[in-house]
Amino acid sequence: MLIGLCGAICAGKHAIAEYLIQHEGFQLLELATKPTQRITDEPDDDLRLQASEIRKNRDRKDRDGQSELVLDTPEDLLDFVTKRWQEKWVTTDIADGSTLDRFLLRPFFLLVSVDAPVSLRWKRFSDRCWRRQLDPPDLEKFVLWNDRHLYEKDIGRVYLTDRAQVRLFNSSSSLEDLHRALKTLDLADEQRLRPNWDQYFMQLASLAAQRSNCMKRRVGCVLVRERRVISTGYNGTPRHLPNCNEGGCPRCNRGDGGGVGLSTCLCLHAEENALLEAGRERIREGAILYCDTCPCLTCTVKITQVGISEVVYSQGYNMDSESAAILEAAGVNLRQFSPPSNGLIYL
């Protein structure tokens, strides 16, 4: 596994790398030629010195008799890890989009971005300067550095952070708080790299939901047997009728509350569409229904009738207890799936 850390100035990239090294068994990989730091473009020689001194803080440390590894180029780093992908590696030296493209092709790579409020990052930067007996920049100058570092055309770090699979917002007030949050998060969970079957099929259900045109809520469903997709479905009006978002279902367009006027709703639910698409002869014993929302009572009755063996859902609905009772009585297993947290995560 290789975790690449990127992000804003003083967001906490190196603190997170140190945590992974000290507590999770990772090893640091560095490049001999460091990626260009935009803050060193400041013409003031004193500010150049400050940036240089801060980078010197990353002294080589001897860990278990071995120094951290330094590679000449990003290609060398990638080749090195490819031959040792079952070990744990971390780097903060991915600096451009073309390099990132190559890394993202590998199944062992996870890109993690780190950010924090600019005022907090300025305070962290200032504290580092004071510890080195250097005069810190004022907030305005730091903001200018930050803007160039993140947003300068073609080379700003935002080109990397926007593509991160995991985005951490590090507002931790101390290293102890940060470490506690990282321990709970478990960045090394390999499900982040390659989804297990539950994740895979639930992501397909969520993708199907994006096709929904229902004005009330988007729902997607996938029917699976022996880890093969039988059918997919999403909610909306029947074929040849105007789409729900085009006025096809008066009940949904009126904005009636949950459970109100269901008998007048013209929208087929995602589960219904998936069941109709598959047909009972293709479902058979052992079929699993994945839905990003727990089935309603009406869909639950149909699910039990066609012989589904298990229902897996991610979000609750206002009829969960009634649906669960029917499924239990019919011998259908019901479980809620909670994948590891990705996306934006507050530490």
PDB file of N, CA, C and O in Angstrom, residues 197-248:
ATOM      1  N   TRP A 197     -17.080  -6.869  -2.030  1.00  0.00           N
ATOM      2  CA  TRP A 197     -18.269  -7.097  -2.858  1.00  0.00           C
ATOM      3  C   TRP A 197     -19.437  -6.222  -2.424  1.00  0.00           C
ATOM      4  O   TRP A 197     -20.180  -5.687  -3.259  1.00  0.00           O
ATOM      5  N   ASP A 198     -19.606  -6.053  -1.113  1.00  0.00           N
ATOM      6  CA  ASP A 198     -20.689  -5.176  -0.643  1.00  0.00           C
ATOM      7  C   ASP A 198     -20.496  -3.750  -1.149  1.00  0.00           C
ATOM      8  O   ASP A 198     -21.435  -3.113  -1.637  1.00  0.00           O
ATOM      9  N   GLN A 199     -19.279  -3.242  -1.004  1.00  0.00           N
ATOM     10  CA  GLN A 199     -18.999  -1.891  -1.496  1.00  0.00           C
ATOM     11  C   GLN A 199     -19.240  -1.773  -2.993  1.00  0.00           C
ATOM     12  O   GLN A 199     -19.828  -0.806  -3.475  1.00  0.00           O
ATOM     13  N   TYR A 200     -18.762  -2.769  -3.714  1.00  0.00           N
ATOM     14  CA  TYR A 200     -18.860  -2.747  -5.174  1.00  0.00           C
ATOM     15  C   TYR A 200     -20.317  -2.666  -5.630  1.00  0.00           C
ATOM     16  O   TYR A 200     -20.687  -1.789  -6.430  1.00  0.00           O
ATOM     17  N   PHE A 201     -21.138  -3.549  -5.103  1.00  0.00           N
ATOM     18  CA  PHE A 201     -22.531  -3.574  -5.540  1.00  0.00           C
ATOM     19  C   PHE A 201     -23.318  -2.376  -5.012  1.00  0.00           C
ATOM     20  O   PHE A 201     -24.230  -1.882  -5.682  1.00  0.00           O
ATOM     21  N   MET A 202     -22.954  -1.895  -3.809  1.00  0.00           N
ATOM     22  CA  MET A 202     -23.640  -0.716  -3.296  1.00  0.00           C
ATOM     23  C   MET A 202     -23.272   0.518  -4.112  1.00  0.00           C
ATOM     24  O   MET A 202     -24.106   1.407  -4.335  1.00  0.00           O
ATOM     25  N   GLN A 203     -22.032   0.579  -4.582  1.00  0.00           N
ATOM     26  CA  GLN A 203     -21.644   1.694  -5.446  1.00  0.00           C
ATOM     27  C   GLN A 203     -22.385   1.633  -6.779  1.00  0.00           C
ATOM     28  O   GLN A 203     -22.750   2.666  -7.348  1.00  0.00           O
ATOM     29  N   LEU A 204     -22.615   0.413  -7.282  1.00  0.00           N
ATOM     30  CA  LEU A 204     -23.409   0.283  -8.504  1.00  0.00           C
ATOM     31  C   LEU A 204     -24.850   0.748  -8.265  1.00  0.00           C
ATOM     32  O   LEU A 204     -25.460   1.389  -9.134  1.00  0.00           O
ATOM     33  N   ALA A 205     -25.383   0.436  -7.085  1.00  0.00           N
ATOM     34  CA  ALA A 205     -26.739   0.900  -6.760  1.00  0.00           C
ATOM     35  C   ALA A 205     -26.787   2.423  -6.682  1.00  0.00           C
ATOM     36  O   ALA A 205     -27.731   3.057  -7.178  1.00  0.00           O
ATOM     37  N   SER A 206     -25.767   3.012  -6.081  1.00  0.00           N
ATOM     38  CA  SER A 206     -25.714   4.477  -5.998  1.00  0.00           C
ATOM     39  C   SER A 206     -25.565   5.093  -7.383  1.00  0.00           C
ATOM     40  O   SER A 206     -26.143   6.151  -7.667  1.00  0.00           O
ATOM     41  N   LEU A 207     -24.811   4.436  -8.252  1.00  0.00           N
ATOM     42  CA  LEU A 207     -24.673   4.928  -9.626  1.00  0.00           C
ATOM     43  C   LEU A 207     -26.009   4.849 -10.362  1.00  0.00           C
ATOM     44  O   LEU A 207     -26.395   5.787 -11.080  1.00  0.00           O
ATOM     45  N   ALA A 208     -26.731   3.744 -10.174  1.00  0.00           N
ATOM     46  CA  ALA A 208     -28.052   3.614 -10.797  1.00  0.00           C
ATOM     47  C   ALA A 208     -28.982   4.723 -10.319  1.00  0.00           C
ATOM     48  O   ALA A 208     -29.792   5.251 -11.101  1.00  0.00           O
ATOM     49  N   ALA A 209     -28.859   5.104  -9.047  1.00  0.00           N
ATOM     50  CA  ALA A 209     -29.728   6.150  -8.497  1.00  0.00           C
ATOM     51  C   ALA A 209     -29.549   7.480  -9.218  1.00  0.00           C
ATOM     52  O   ALA A 209     -30.472   8.298  -9.259  1.00  0.00           O
ATOM     53  N   GLN A 210     -28.368   7.702  -9.794  1.00  0.00           N
ATOM     54  CA  GLN A 210     -28.125   8.967 -10.494  1.00  0.00           C
ATOM     55  C   GLN A 210     -28.987   9.110 -11.751  1.00  0.00           C
ATOM     56  O   GLN A 210     -29.145  10.203 -12.283  1.00  0.00           O
ATOM     57  N   ARG A 211     -29.542   7.989 -12.239  1.00  0.00           N
ATOM     58  CA  ARG A 211     -30.444   8.045 -13.389  1.00  0.00           C
ATOM     59  C   ARG A 211     -31.884   8.372 -12.988  1.00  0.00           C
ATOM     60  O   ARG A 211     -32.727   8.631 -13.837  1.00  0.00           O
ATOM     61  N   SER A 212     -32.160   8.363 -11.689  1.00  0.00           N
ATOM     62  CA  SER A 212     -33.526   8.600 -11.234  1.00  0.00           C
ATOM     63  C   SER A 212     -33.985  10.014 -11.563  1.00  0.00           C
ATOM     64  O   SER A 212     -33.203  10.965 -11.517  1.00  0.00           O
ATOM     65  N   ASN A 213     -35.283  10.135 -11.900  1.00  0.00           N
ATOM     66  CA  ASN A 213     -35.864  11.458 -12.132  1.00  0.00           C
ATOM     67  C   ASN A 213     -36.983  11.764 -11.137  1.00  0.00           C
ATOM     68  O   ASN A 213     -37.746  12.710 -11.334  1.00  0.00           O
ATOM     69  N   CYS A 214     -37.074  10.958 -10.068  1.00  0.00           N
ATOM     70  CA  CYS A 214     -38.139  11.157  -9.089  1.00  0.00           C
ATOM     71  C   CYS A 214     -37.913  12.444  -8.301  1.00  0.00           C
ATOM     72  O   CYS A 214     -36.807  12.714  -7.830  1.00  0.00           O
ATOM     73  N   MET A 215     -38.974  13.241  -8.163  1.00  0.00           N
ATOM     74  CA  MET A 215     -38.877  14.518  -7.465  1.00  0.00           C
ATOM     75  C   MET A 215     -38.754  14.372  -5.947  1.00  0.00           C
ATOM     76  O   MET A 215     -38.404  15.328  -5.256  1.00  0.00           O
ATOM     77  N   LYS A 216     -39.046  13.198  -5.414  1.00  0.00           N
ATOM     78  CA  LYS A 216     -38.993  13.007  -3.966  1.00  0.00           C
ATOM     79  C   LYS A 216     -37.599  12.610  -3.484  1.00  0.00           C
ATOM     80  O   LYS A 216     -37.058  13.194  -2.575  1.00  0.00           O
ATOM     81  N   ARG A 217     -37.032  11.586  -4.065  1.00  0.00           N
ATOM     82  CA  ARG A 217     -35.688  11.149  -3.710  1.00  0.00           C
ATOM     83  C   ARG A 217     -35.155  10.208  -4.787  1.00  0.00           C
ATOM     84  O   ARG A 217     -35.906   9.510  -5.451  1.00  0.00           O
ATOM     85  N   ARG A 218     -33.861  10.208  -4.959  1.00  0.00           N
ATOM     86  CA  ARG A 218     -33.217   9.281  -5.882  1.00  0.00           C
ATOM     87  C   ARG A 218     -32.874   7.990  -5.157  1.00  0.00           C
ATOM     88  O   ARG A 218     -32.269   8.011  -4.082  1.00  0.00           O
ATOM     89  N   VAL A 219     -33.246   6.857  -5.743  1.00  0.00           N
ATOM     90  CA  VAL A 219     -32.947   5.549  -5.163  1.00  0.00           C
ATOM     91  C   VAL A 219     -32.465   4.627  -6.282  1.00  0.00           C
ATOM     92  O   VAL A 219     -33.006   4.652  -7.386  1.00  0.00           O
ATOM     93  N   GLY A 220     -31.446   3.838  -5.977  1.00  0.00           N
ATOM     94  CA  GLY A 220     -30.938   2.866  -6.935  1.00  0.00           C
ATOM     95  C   GLY A 220     -30.874   1.480  -6.323  1.00  0.00           C
ATOM     96  O   GLY A 220     -30.776   1.327  -5.102  1.00  0.00           O
ATOM     97  N   CYS A 221     -30.952   0.458  -7.180  1.00  0.00           N
ATOM     98  CA  CYS A 221     -31.015  -0.926  -6.705  1.00  0.00           C
ATOM     99  C   CYS A 221     -30.254  -1.826  -7.669  1.00  0.00           C
ATOM    100  O   CYS A 221     -30.241  -1.589  -8.883  1.00  0.00           O
ATOM    101  N   VAL A 222     -29.614  -2.862  -7.128  1.00  0.00           N
ATOM    102  CA  VAL A 222     -28.918  -3.862  -7.936  1.00  0.00           C
ATOM    103  C   VAL A 222     -29.284  -5.246  -7.413  1.00  0.00           C
ATOM    104  O   VAL A 222     -29.238  -5.490  -6.197  1.00  0.00           O
ATOM    105  N   LEU A 223     -29.658  -6.143  -8.323  1.00  0.00           N
ATOM    106  CA  LEU A 223     -29.921  -7.544  -7.971  1.00  0.00           C
ATOM    107  C   LEU A 223     -28.726  -8.386  -8.370  1.00  0.00           C
ATOM    108  O   LEU A 223     -28.221  -8.278  -9.504  1.00  0.00           O
ATOM    109  N   VAL A 224     -28.285  -9.232  -7.449  1.00  0.00           N
ATOM    110  CA  VAL A 224     -27.047  -9.991  -7.637  1.00  0.00           C
ATOM    111  C   VAL A 224     -27.273 -11.445  -7.268  1.00  0.00           C
ATOM    112  O   VAL A 224     -27.979 -11.744  -6.300  1.00  0.00           O
ATOM    113  N   ARG A 225     -26.698 -12.335  -8.036  1.00  0.00           N
ATOM    114  CA  ARG A 225     -26.657 -13.751  -7.659  1.00  0.00           C
ATOM    115  C   ARG A 225     -25.292 -14.310  -8.023  1.00  0.00           C
ATOM    116  O   ARG A 225     -24.803 -14.123  -9.131  1.00  0.00           O
ATOM    117  N   GLU A 226     -24.672 -14.988  -7.051  1.00  0.00           N
ATOM    118  CA  GLU A 226     -23.330 -15.538  -7.232  1.00  0.00           C
ATOM    119  C   GLU A 226     -22.347 -14.460  -7.692  1.00  0.00           C
ATOM    120  O   GLU A 226     -21.509 -14.668  -8.572  1.00  0.00           O
ATOM    121  N   ARG A 227     -22.471 -13.275  -7.094  1.00  0.00           N
ATOM    122  CA  ARG A 227     -21.586 -12.136  -7.353  1.00  0.00           C
ATOM    123  C   ARG A 227     -21.629 -11.671  -8.806  1.00  0.00           C
ATOM    124  O   ARG A 227     -20.662 -11.096  -9.311  1.00  0.00           O
ATOM    125  N   ARG A 228     -22.755 -11.895  -9.451  1.00  0.00           N
ATOM    126  CA  ARG A 228     -22.975 -11.397 -10.804  1.00  0.00           C
ATOM    127  C   ARG A 228     -24.249 -10.580 -10.827  1.00  0.00           C
ATOM    128  O   ARG A 228     -25.257 -10.962 -10.238  1.00  0.00           O
ATOM    129  N   VAL A 229     -24.189  -9.461 -11.514  1.00  0.00           N
ATOM    130  CA  VAL A 229     -25.346  -8.577 -11.579  1.00  0.00           C
ATOM    131  C   VAL A 229     -26.416  -9.182 -12.474  1.00  0.00           C
ATOM    132  O   VAL A 229     -26.156  -9.546 -13.628  1.00  0.00           O
ATOM    133  N   ILE A 230     -27.628  -9.320 -11.920  1.00  0.00           N
ATOM    134  CA  ILE A 230     -28.777  -9.810 -12.693  1.00  0.00           C
ATOM    135  C   ILE A 230     -29.497  -8.643 -13.351  1.00  0.00           C
ATOM    136  O   ILE A 230     -29.845  -8.681 -14.534  1.00  0.00           O
ATOM    137  N   SER A 231     -29.720  -7.580 -12.575  1.00  0.00           N
ATOM    138  CA  SER A 231     -30.420  -6.422 -13.107  1.00  0.00           C
ATOM    139  C   SER A 231     -30.165  -5.228 -12.212  1.00  0.00           C
ATOM    140  O   SER A 231     -29.697  -5.362 -11.079  1.00  0.00           O
ATOM    141  N   THR A 232     -30.481  -4.057 -12.730  1.00  0.00           N
ATOM    142  CA  THR A 232     -30.405  -2.821 -11.957  1.00  0.00           C
ATOM    143  C   THR A 232     -31.724  -2.068 -12.099  1.00  0.00           C
ATOM    144  O   THR A 232     -32.516  -2.342 -13.008  1.00  0.00           O
ATOM    145  N   GLY A 233     -31.969  -1.140 -11.211  1.00  0.00           N
ATOM    146  CA  GLY A 233     -33.186  -0.342 -11.302  1.00  0.00           C
ATOM    147  C   GLY A 233     -33.040   0.965 -10.563  1.00  0.00           C
ATOM    148  O   GLY A 233     -32.221   1.089  -9.657  1.00  0.00           O
ATOM    149  N   TYR A 234     -33.812   1.948 -10.976  1.00  0.00           N
ATOM    150  CA  TYR A 234     -33.899   3.217 -10.257  1.00  0.00           C
ATOM    151  C   TYR A 234     -35.343   3.679 -10.310  1.00  0.00           C
ATOM    152  O   TYR A 234     -36.132   3.228 -11.135  1.00  0.00           O
ATOM    153  N   ASN A 235     -35.734   4.557  -9.411  1.00  0.00           N
ATOM    154  CA  ASN A 235     -37.139   4.943  -9.303  1.00  0.00           C
ATOM    155  C   ASN A 235     -37.493   6.044 -10.303  1.00  0.00           C
ATOM    156  O   ASN A 235     -36.665   6.888 -10.649  1.00  0.00           O
ATOM    157  N   GLY A 236     -38.732   6.003 -10.747  1.00  0.00           N
ATOM    158  CA  GLY A 236     -39.239   6.980 -11.702  1.00  0.00           C
ATOM    159  C   GLY A 236     -40.531   6.485 -12.328  1.00  0.00           C
ATOM    160  O   GLY A 236     -41.001   5.382 -12.045  1.00  0.00           O
ATOM    161  N   THR A 237     -41.121   7.293 -13.172  1.00  0.00           N
ATOM    162  CA  THR A 237     -42.386   6.941 -13.800  1.00  0.00           C
ATOM    163  C   THR A 237     -42.215   5.808 -14.818  1.00  0.00           C
ATOM    164  O   THR A 237     -41.118   5.594 -15.339  1.00  0.00           O
ATOM    165  N   PRO A 238     -43.307   5.076 -15.114  1.00  0.00           N
ATOM    166  CA  PRO A 238     -43.214   3.961 -16.065  1.00  0.00           C
ATOM    167  C   PRO A 238     -42.839   4.429 -17.475  1.00  0.00           C
ATOM    168  O   PRO A 238     -42.946   5.605 -17.823  1.00  0.00           O
ATOM    169  N   ARG A 239     -42.410   3.466 -18.249  1.00  0.00           N
ATOM    170  CA  ARG A 239     -42.025   3.712 -19.638  1.00  0.00           C
ATOM    171  C   ARG A 239     -43.157   4.391 -20.410  1.00  0.00           C
ATOM    172  O   ARG A 239     -44.334   4.081 -20.222  1.00  0.00           O
ATOM    173  N   HIS A 240     -42.794   5.336 -21.270  1.00  0.00           N
ATOM    174  CA  HIS A 240     -43.684   6.079 -22.161  1.00  0.00           C
ATOM    175  C   HIS A 240     -44.485   7.173 -21.458  1.00  0.00           C
ATOM    176  O   HIS A 240     -45.210   7.916 -22.130  1.00  0.00           O
ATOM    177  N   LEU A 241     -44.383   7.265 -20.140  1.00  0.00           N
ATOM    178  CA  LEU A 241     -45.024   8.375 -19.424  1.00  0.00           C
ATOM    179  C   LEU A 241     -44.005   9.497 -19.236  1.00  0.00           C
ATOM    180  O   LEU A 241     -42.797   9.244 -19.243  1.00  0.00           O
ATOM    181  N   PRO A 242     -44.460  10.738 -19.099  1.00  0.00           N
ATOM    182  CA  PRO A 242     -43.521  11.825 -18.810  1.00  0.00           C
ATOM    183  C   PRO A 242     -42.728  11.524 -17.537  1.00  0.00           C
ATOM    184  O   PRO A 242     -43.253  10.945 -16.583  1.00  0.00           O
ATOM    185  N   ASN A 243     -41.469  11.907 -17.528  1.00  0.00           N
ATOM    186  CA  ASN A 243     -40.642  11.707 -16.340  1.00  0.00           C
ATOM    187  C   ASN A 243     -41.243  12.436 -15.143  1.00  0.00           C
ATOM    188  O   ASN A 243     -41.957  13.433 -15.291  1.00  0.00           O
ATOM    189  N   CYS A 244     -40.918  11.933 -13.954  1.00  0.00           N
ATOM    190  CA  CYS A 244     -41.443  12.542 -12.735  1.00  0.00           C
ATOM    191  C   CYS A 244     -41.041  14.012 -12.655  1.00  0.00           C
ATOM    192  O   CYS A 244     -41.849  14.870 -12.308  1.00  0.00           O
ATOM    193  N   ASN A 245     -39.793  14.328 -13.009  1.00  0.00           N
ATOM    194  CA  ASN A 245     -39.341  15.715 -12.935  1.00  0.00           C
ATOM    195  C   ASN A 245     -39.872  16.583 -14.076  1.00  0.00           C
ATOM    196  O   ASN A 245     -39.564  17.767 -14.155  1.00  0.00           O
ATOM    197  N   GLU A 246     -40.661  15.977 -14.939  1.00  0.00           N
ATOM    198  CA  GLU A 246     -41.354  16.717 -15.990  1.00  0.00           C
ATOM    199  C   GLU A 246     -42.855  16.799 -15.711  1.00  0.00           C
ATOM    200  O   GLU A 246     -43.650  17.109 -16.598  1.00  0.00           O
ATOM    201  N   GLY A 247     -43.225  16.461 -14.476  1.00  0.00           N
ATOM    202  CA  GLY A 247     -44.629  16.516 -14.076  1.00  0.00           C
ATOM    203  C   GLY A 247     -45.362  15.203 -14.231  1.00  0.00           C
ATOM    204  O   GLY A 247     -46.592  15.162 -14.104  1.00  0.00           O
ATOM    205  N   GLY A 248     -44.631  14.103 -14.506  1.00  0.00           N
ATOM    206  CA  GLY A 248     -45.280  12.821 -14.775  1.00  0.00           C
ATOM    207  C   GLY A 248     -46.004  12.227 -13.589  1.00  0.00           C
ATOM    208  O   GLY A 248     -46.937  11.441 -13.755  1.00  0.00           O
TER     209      GLY A 248
END
